[in-house]
Coordinates of C-alpha atoms and ligand atoms in Angstrom, one line a residue:
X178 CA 37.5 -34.8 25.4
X179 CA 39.3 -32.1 24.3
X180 CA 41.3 -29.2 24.5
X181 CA 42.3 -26.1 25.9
X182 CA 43.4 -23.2 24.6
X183 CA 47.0 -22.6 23.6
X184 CA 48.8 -22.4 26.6
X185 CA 46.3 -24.3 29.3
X186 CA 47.1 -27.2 31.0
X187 CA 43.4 -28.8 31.5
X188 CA 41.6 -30.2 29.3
X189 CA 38.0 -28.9 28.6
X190 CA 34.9 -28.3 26.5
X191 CA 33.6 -30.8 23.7
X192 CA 34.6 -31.6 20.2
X193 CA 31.0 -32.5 19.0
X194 CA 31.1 -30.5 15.7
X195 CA 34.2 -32.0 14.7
X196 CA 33.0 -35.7 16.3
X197 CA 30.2 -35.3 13.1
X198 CA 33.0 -34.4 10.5
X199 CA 34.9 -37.5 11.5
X200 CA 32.0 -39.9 11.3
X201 CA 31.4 -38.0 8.0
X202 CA 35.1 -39.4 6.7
X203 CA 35.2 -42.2 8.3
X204 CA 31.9 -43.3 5.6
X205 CA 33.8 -41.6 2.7
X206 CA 37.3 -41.7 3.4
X207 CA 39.4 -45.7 3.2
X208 CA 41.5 -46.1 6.0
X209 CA 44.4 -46.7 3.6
X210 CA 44.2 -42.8 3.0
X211 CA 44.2 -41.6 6.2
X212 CA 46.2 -41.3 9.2
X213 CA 44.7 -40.5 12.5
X214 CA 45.9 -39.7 16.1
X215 CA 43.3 -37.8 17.9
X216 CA 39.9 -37.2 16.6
X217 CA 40.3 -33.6 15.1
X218 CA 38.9 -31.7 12.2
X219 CA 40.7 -28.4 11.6
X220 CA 38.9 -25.1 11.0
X221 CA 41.7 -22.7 10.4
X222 CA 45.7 -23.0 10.4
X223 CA 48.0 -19.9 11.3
X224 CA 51.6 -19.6 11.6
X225 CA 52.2 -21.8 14.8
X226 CA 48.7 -22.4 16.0
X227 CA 45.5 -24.7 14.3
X228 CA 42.0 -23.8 15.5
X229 CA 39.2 -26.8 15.1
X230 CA 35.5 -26.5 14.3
X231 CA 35.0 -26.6 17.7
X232 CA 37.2 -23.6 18.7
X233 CA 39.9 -25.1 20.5
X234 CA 43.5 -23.6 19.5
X235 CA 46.6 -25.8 19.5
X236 CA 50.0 -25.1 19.7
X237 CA 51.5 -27.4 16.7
X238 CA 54.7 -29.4 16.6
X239 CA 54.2 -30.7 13.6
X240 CA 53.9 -28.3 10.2
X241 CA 51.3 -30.7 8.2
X242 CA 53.8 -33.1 8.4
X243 CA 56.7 -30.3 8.0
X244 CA 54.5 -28.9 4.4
X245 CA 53.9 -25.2 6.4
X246 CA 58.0 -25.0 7.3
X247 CA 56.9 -21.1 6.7
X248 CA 54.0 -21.6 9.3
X249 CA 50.7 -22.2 8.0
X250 CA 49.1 -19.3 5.9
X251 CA 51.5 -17.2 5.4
X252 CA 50.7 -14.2 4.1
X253 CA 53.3 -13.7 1.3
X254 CA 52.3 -16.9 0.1
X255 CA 48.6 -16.7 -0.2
X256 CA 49.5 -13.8 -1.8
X257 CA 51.8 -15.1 -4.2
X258 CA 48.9 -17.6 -5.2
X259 CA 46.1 -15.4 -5.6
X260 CA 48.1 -13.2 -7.9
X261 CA 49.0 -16.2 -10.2
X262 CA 45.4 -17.6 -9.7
X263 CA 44.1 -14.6 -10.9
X264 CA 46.9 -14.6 -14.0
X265 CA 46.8 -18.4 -15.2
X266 CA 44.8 -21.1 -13.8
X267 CA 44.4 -24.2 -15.7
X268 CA 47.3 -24.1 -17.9
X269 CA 49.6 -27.4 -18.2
X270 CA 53.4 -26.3 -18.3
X271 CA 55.1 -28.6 -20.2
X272 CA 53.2 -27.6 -23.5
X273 CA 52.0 -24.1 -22.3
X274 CA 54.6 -23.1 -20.1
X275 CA 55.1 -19.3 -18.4
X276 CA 57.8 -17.5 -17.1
X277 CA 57.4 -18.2 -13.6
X278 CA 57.9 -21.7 -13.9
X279 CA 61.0 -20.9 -15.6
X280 CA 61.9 -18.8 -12.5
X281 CA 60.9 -21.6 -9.8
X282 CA 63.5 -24.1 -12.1
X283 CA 66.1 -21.6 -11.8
X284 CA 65.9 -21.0 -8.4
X285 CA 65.9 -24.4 -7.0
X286 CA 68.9 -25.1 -9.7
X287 CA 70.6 -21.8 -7.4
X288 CA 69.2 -23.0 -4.0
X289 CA 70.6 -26.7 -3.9
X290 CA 74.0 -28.0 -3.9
X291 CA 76.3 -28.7 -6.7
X292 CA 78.0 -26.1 -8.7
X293 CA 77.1 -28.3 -12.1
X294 CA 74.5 -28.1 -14.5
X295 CA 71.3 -29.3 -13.4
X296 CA 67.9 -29.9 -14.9
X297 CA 64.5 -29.9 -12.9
X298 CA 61.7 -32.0 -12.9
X299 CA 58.4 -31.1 -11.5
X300 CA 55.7 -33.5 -10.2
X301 CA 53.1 -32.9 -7.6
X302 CA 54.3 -34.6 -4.5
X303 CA 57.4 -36.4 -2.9
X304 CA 56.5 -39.6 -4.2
X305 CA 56.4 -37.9 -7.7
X306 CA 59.8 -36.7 -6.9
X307 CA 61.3 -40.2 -5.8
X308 CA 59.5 -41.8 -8.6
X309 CA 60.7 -39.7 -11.4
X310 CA 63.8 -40.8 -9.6
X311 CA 63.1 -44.5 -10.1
X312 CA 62.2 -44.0 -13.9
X313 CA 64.2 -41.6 -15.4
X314 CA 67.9 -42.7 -13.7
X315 CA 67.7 -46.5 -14.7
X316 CA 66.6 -44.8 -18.2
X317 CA 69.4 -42.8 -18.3
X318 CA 72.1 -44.8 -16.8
X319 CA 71.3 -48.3 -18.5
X320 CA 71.3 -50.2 -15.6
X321 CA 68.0 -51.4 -13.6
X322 CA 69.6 -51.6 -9.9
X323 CA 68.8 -49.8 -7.4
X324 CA 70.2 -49.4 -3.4
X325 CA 68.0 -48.4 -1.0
X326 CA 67.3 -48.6 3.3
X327 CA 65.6 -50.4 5.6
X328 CA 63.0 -47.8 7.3
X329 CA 63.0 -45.4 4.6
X330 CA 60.4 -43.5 3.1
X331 CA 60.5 -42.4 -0.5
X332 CA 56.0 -42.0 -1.1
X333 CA 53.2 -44.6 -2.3
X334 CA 53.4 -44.9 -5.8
X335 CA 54.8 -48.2 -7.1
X336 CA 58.5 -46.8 -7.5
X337 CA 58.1 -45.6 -4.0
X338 CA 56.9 -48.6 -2.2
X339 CA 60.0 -50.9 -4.4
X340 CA 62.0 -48.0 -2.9
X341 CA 60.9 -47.7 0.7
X342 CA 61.8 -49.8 3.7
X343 CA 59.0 -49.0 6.0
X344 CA 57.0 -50.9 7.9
X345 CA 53.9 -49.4 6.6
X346 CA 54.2 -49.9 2.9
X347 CA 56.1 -53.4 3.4
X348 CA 53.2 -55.5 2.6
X349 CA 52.5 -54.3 -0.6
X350 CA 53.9 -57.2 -3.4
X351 CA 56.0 -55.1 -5.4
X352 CA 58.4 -56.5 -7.6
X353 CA 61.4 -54.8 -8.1
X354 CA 64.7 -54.6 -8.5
X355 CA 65.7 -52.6 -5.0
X356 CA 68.0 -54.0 -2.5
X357 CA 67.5 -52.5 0.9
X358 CA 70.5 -52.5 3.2
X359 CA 70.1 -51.3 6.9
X360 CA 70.6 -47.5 7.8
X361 CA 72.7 -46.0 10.6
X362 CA 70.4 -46.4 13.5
X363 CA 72.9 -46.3 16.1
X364 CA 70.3 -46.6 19.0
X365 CA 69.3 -49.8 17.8
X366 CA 72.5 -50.8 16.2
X367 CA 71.2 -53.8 13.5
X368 CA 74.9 -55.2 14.1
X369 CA 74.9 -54.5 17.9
X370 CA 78.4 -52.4 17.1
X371 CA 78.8 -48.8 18.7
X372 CA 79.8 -45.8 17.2
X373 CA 82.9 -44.8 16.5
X374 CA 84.8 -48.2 17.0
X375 CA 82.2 -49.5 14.1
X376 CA 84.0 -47.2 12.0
X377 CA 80.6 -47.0 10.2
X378 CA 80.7 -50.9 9.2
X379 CA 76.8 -50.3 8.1
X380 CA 77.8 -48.0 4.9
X381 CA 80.9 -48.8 3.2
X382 CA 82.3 -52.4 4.3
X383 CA 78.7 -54.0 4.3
X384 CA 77.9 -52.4 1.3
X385 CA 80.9 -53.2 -1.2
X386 CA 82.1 -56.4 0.2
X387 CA 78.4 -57.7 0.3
X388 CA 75.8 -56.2 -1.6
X389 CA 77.7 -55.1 -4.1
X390 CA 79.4 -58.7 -4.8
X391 CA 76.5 -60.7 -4.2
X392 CA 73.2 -59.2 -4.9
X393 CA 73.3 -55.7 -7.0
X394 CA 76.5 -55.8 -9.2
X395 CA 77.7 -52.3 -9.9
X396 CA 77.5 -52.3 -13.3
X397 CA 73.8 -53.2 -13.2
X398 CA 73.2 -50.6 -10.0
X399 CA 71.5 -47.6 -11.3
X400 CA 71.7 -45.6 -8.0
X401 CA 71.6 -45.5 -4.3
X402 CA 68.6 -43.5 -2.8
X403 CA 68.8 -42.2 0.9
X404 CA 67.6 -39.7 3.5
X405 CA 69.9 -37.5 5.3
X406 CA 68.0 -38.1 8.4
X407 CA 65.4 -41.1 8.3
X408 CA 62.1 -39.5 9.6
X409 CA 58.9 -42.0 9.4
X410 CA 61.2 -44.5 10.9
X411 CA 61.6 -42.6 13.9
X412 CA 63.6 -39.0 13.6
X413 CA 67.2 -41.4 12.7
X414 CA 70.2 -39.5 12.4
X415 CA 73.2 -41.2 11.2
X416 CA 76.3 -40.8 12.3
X417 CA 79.2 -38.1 11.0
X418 CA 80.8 -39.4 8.3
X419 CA 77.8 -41.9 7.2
X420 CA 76.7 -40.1 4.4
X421 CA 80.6 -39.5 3.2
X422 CA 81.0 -43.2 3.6
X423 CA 78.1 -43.7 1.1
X424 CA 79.0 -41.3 -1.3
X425 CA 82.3 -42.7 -1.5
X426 CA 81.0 -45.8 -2.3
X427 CA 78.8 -44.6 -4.7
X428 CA 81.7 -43.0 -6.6
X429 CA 84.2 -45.9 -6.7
X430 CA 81.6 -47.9 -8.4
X431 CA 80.0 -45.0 -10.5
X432 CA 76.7 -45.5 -9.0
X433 CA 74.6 -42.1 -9.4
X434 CA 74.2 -40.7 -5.7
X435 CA 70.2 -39.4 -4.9
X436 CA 69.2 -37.3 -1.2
X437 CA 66.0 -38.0 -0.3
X438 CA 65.1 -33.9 1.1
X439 CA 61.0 -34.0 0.8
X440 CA 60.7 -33.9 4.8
X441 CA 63.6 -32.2 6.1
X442 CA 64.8 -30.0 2.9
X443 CA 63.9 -26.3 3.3
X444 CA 65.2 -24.9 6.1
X445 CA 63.9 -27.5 8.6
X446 CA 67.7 -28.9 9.7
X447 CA 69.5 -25.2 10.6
X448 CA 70.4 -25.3 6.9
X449 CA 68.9 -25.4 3.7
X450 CA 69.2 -29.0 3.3
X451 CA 69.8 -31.4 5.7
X452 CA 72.6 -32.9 3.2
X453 CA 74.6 -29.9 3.7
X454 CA 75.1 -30.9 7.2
X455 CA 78.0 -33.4 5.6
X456 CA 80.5 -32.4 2.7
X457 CA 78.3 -34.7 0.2
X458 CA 77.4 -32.7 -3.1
X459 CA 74.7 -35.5 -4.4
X460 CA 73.7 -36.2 -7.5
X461 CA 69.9 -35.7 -7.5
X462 CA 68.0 -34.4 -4.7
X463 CA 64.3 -35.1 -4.3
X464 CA 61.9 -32.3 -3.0
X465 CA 58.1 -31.9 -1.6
X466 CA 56.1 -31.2 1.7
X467 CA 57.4 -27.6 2.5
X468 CA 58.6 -26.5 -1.6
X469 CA 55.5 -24.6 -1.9
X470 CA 54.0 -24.3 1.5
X471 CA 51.1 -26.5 1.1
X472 CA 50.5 -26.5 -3.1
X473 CA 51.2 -29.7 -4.6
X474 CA 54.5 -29.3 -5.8
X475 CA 57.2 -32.2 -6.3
X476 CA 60.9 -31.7 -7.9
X477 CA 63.7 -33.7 -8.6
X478 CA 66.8 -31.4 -9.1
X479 CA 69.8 -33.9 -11.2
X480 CA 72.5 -33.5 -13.1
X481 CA 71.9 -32.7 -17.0
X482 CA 71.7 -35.6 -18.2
X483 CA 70.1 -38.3 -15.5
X484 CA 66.8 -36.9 -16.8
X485 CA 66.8 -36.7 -20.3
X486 CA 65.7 -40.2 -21.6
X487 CA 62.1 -41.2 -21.5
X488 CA 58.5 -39.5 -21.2
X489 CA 57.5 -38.5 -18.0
X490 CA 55.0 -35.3 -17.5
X491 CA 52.0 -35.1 -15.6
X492 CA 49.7 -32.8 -16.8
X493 CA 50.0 -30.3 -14.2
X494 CA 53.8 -30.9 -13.2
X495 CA 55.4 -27.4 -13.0
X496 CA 52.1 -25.4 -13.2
X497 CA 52.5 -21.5 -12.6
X498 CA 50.9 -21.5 -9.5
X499 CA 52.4 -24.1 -7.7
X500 CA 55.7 -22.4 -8.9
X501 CA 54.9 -18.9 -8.0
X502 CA 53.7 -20.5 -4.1
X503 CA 57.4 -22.4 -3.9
X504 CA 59.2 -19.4 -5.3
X505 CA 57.3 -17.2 -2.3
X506 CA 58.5 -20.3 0.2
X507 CA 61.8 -19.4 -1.0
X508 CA 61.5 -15.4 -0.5
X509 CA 60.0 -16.5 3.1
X510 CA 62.9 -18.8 4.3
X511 CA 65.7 -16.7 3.3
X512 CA 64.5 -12.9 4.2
X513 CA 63.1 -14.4 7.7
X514 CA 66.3 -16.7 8.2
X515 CA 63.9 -19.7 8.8
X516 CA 67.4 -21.7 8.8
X517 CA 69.1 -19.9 11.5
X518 CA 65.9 -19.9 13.2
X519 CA 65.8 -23.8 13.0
X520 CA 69.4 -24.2 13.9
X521 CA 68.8 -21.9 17.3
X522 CA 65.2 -23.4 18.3
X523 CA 66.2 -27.1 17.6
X524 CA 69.1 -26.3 20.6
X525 CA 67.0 -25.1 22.5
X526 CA 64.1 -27.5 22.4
X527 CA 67.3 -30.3 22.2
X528 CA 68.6 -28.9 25.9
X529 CA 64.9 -29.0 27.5
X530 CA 64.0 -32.1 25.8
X531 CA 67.3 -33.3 27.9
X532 CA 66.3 -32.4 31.1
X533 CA 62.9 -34.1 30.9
X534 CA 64.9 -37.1 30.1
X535 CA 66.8 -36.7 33.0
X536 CA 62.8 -36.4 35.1
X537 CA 61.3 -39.7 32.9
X538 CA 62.6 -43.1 32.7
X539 CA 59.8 -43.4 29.6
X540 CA 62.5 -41.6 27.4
X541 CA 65.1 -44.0 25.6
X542 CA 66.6 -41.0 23.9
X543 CA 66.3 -37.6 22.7
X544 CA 67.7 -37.2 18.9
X545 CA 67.6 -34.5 15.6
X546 CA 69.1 -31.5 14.0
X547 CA 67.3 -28.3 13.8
X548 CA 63.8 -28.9 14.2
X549 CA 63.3 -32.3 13.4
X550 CA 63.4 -34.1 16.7
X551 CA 62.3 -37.4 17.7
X552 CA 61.9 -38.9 21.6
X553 CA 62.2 -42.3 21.6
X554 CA 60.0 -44.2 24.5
X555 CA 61.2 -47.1 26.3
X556 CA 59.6 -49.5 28.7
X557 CA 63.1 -49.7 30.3
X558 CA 66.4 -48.0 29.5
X559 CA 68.3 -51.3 29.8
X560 CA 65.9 -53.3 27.4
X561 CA 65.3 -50.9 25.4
X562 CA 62.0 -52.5 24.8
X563 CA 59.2 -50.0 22.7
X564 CA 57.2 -48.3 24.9
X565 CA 54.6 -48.8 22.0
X566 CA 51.0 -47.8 23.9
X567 CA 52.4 -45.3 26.2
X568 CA 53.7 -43.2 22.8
X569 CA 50.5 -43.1 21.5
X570 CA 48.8 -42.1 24.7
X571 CA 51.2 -39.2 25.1
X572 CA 50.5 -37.9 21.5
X573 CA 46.9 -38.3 22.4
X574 CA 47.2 -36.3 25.9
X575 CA 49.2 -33.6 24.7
X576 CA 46.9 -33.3 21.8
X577 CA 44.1 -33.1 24.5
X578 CA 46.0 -30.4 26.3
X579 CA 46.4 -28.0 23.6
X580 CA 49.5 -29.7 21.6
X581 CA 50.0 -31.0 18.2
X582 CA 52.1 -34.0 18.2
X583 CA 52.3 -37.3 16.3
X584 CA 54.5 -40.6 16.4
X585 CA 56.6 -42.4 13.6
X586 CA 58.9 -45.4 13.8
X587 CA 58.7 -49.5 13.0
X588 CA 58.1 -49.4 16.7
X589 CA 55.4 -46.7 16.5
X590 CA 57.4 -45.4 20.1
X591 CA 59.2 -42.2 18.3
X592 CA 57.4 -38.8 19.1
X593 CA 58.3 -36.9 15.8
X594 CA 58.3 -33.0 16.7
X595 CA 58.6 -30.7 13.8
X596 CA 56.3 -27.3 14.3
X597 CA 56.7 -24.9 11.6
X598 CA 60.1 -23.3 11.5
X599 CA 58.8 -19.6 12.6
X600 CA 58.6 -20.7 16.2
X601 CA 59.4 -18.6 18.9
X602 CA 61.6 -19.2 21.9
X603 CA 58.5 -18.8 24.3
X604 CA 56.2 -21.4 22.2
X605 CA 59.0 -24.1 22.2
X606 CA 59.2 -23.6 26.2
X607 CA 55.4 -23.8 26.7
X608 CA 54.9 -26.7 24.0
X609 CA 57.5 -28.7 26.1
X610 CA 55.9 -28.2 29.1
X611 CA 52.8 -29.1 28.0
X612 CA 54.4 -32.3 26.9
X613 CA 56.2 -33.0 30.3
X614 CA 52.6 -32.6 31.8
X615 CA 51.6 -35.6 29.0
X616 CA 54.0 -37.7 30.3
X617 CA 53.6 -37.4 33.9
X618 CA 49.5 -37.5 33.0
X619 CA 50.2 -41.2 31.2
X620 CA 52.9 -42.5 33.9
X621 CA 50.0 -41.7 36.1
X622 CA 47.1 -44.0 34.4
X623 CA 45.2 -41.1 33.5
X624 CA 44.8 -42.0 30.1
X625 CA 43.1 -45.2 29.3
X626 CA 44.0 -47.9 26.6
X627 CA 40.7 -47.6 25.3
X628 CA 40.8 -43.4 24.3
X629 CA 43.6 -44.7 22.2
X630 CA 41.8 -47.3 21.0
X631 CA 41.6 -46.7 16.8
X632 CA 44.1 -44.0 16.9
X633 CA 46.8 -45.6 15.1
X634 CA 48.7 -43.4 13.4
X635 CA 50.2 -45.2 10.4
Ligands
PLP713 C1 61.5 -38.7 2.9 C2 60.2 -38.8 2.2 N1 60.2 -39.0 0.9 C3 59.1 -39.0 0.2 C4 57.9 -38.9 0.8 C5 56.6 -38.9 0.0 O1 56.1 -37.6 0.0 P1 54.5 -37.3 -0.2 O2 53.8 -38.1 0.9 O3 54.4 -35.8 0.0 O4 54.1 -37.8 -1.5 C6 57.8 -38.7 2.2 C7 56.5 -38.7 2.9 O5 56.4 -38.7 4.1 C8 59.0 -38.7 2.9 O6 59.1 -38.5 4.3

């Protein structure tokens, strides 16, 4: 049962109005649209901390999936929105556009890299992002090909599951002209090389002297989609150099270059986009989750001209108040320095989450950049092999004992820890500690397969 208050260490009092919500869903909602790890209905989200209909507060490592990188209801935002609300609700902005739209465009255009003429498309989501992506490139380009990875996520719409390579979507028959090549998961090495002395065979030599030549020829490949750092398959950071290597590639054989930013753009690496973490300028950029703090807002920022050909507006792409939320976000992150605040958080949750490794053999390893962190459980170090059942029992302890956690990966045995980028010093020590307490809790039997049973994540 839970929770605690922020801050406790023992789990207490009963969840009963929320245990009526869920039943509610559960007739009303299809699985397919949800994604559940502890049995929780919210009542109110702020800054750091959720509070459920039950009254229990958590301390949250997660950011609604990283959407509240400014912490949840923040202030200048809701603000922002009610203004706009009040001004224009209802209007559809590719016929009756305003000015703030204009001003959102121009500020993401300022805000990303590339000093080149851009254009910017607006959707509602990250999957609207990727997909205008998948439509609008081949259009412009001429060619229909498209490279893409193993374990990535690029949303749920058609173009999305051709794109992605996760294990979630990878039953849906999709035809499509995406070839998926594996990404730079060094832990798991799909060649069994090691970094350095791989010299990165997984991006450059595989790609040209294989892909390229046999399967997607360059003058048919449209472009090459990728995430900086590959998050629903378990918090993967490449190597330095990868993303060079594929940009190089991608150059030599003209094929248009697109970063995959809806999870980790905005702040959430110690920069404002986890690209910028390598000297790659791409050529599109796709954006979501935290652009507008929680309205549905989707971009894809390209080069004039990869957008041009084609029809593709949704009706409420660009509206004014999505744009006047995402231009707050932007007034948020840079006068509160969520970056910096990122970069110097993500160390320091980095050097504790090392020191528990060194206390629990359940930890394989310890990865991320700012503050998007995965743990990696392991039956054994040596093996290697998924500690599958004891992830999910963690998430669900620490989410009993007043923390907000989920897992990601093929495996499902990747802890995925990214609370909203205001954290302070003192919450990242006390959210770590609560979590040390999960895992000693679950090395000692206290959590049974069956209060996991149905929790699945997805
Ligand atoms: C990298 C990446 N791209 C695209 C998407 C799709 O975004 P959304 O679910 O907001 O449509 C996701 C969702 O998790 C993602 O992680």
């Amino acid at each position: 049962m839970p929770c605690v208050a922020v801050g406790g260490l023992s789990p207490k009092r009963t969840a009963s109005k929320s245990q009526r919500v869920i039943k509610r869903l559960e007739r009303t909602i299809p699985a397919s649209n949800r994604a559940v790890y502890y049995p929780m209905v919210v009542k109110e989200a702020h800054d750091c901390t959720i509070t459920d209909l039950d009254g229990n507060t958590y301390l949250d490592f997660n950011a609604g999936w990283t959407v509240a990188g400014v912490g949840y209801s923040n202030p200048e935002v809701i603000k922002a929105i009610k203004d706009e609300l009040d001004n224009c609700t209802g209007l559809s902005a590719a016929t009756f556009p305003t000015e703030t739209t204009a001003r959102f465009a121009e500020r993401l255009i300022e805000v990303t890299p590339g000093d080149f003429e851009k254009r910017v498309w607006f959707g509602h989501s990250g999957t609207d992002a990727c997909a205008a992506a998948y439509k609008l490139i081949p259009m412009a380009t001429g060619k229909s090909r498209i490279i893409s990875f193993y374990g990535s996520m690029h949303g749920t719409d058609v173009g999305g599951l051709a794109m992605g390579g996760h294990h979630a979507t990878a039953r849906y028959p999709v035809p499509s002209l995406v070839t998926k090549v594996p990404y730079a998961y060094c832990y798991r090495c799909p060649y069994g090389l090691e970094y350095p002395s791989c010299n990165i065979h997984c991006a450059s030599e595989f790609i040209e002297e294989n892909v390229l030549k046999y399967i997607t020829p360059p003058e048919d490949t449209a472009f090459l989609i990728v995430e900086p750092i590959q998050s629903d398959s378990g918090d993967v950071v490449p190597p330095r150099g990868y993303l060079e290597k594929l940009k190089r590639t991608c150059d030599k054989f003209g094929i248009v270059f697109v970063d995959d930013e809806v999870k980790i753009g905005f702040g959430r690496t110690g920069k404002m986009f986890g690209i910028e973490h390598s000297s790659v300028i791409p050529d599109a950029m796709a954006l979501g989750k935290s652009i507008a703090s929680g309205m549905p807002v989707g971009a894809l920022v390209a080069r004039k001209g990869l957008m041009e050909k084609g029809f593709a507006i949704t009706t409420l792409g660009g509206n004014p108040i999505g744009a006047a939320a995402g231009l707050a976000t932007l007034d948020v992150i840079e006068k509160s320095r969520l970056p910096e605040n990122a970069a110097r958080m993500g160390r320091y949750m980095m050097k504790l989450l090392n020191e528990l490794k060194e206390r629990h053999g359940l930890i394989g390893d310890v990865r991320g950049k700012g503050l998007i962190v995965g743990i990696e459980f392991v039956k054994s170090r040596r093996t290697k092999e998924p500690a599958r059942k004891e992830t999910a029992k963690i998430v669900y302890r620490a989410w009993q004992l007043g923390l907000i956690t989920a897992y990601v990966g093929a495996n499902g045995n990747v802890m995925e820890i990214t609370p909203p980028l205001t954290i302070t010093k003192r919450q990242v020590g006390r959210g770590i500690e609560i979590l040390e307490r999960a895992i000693k809790d679950v090395e000692k039997g206290m959590v049974s397969d069956a209060a996991v049973r149905g929790y699945t994540g997805f």
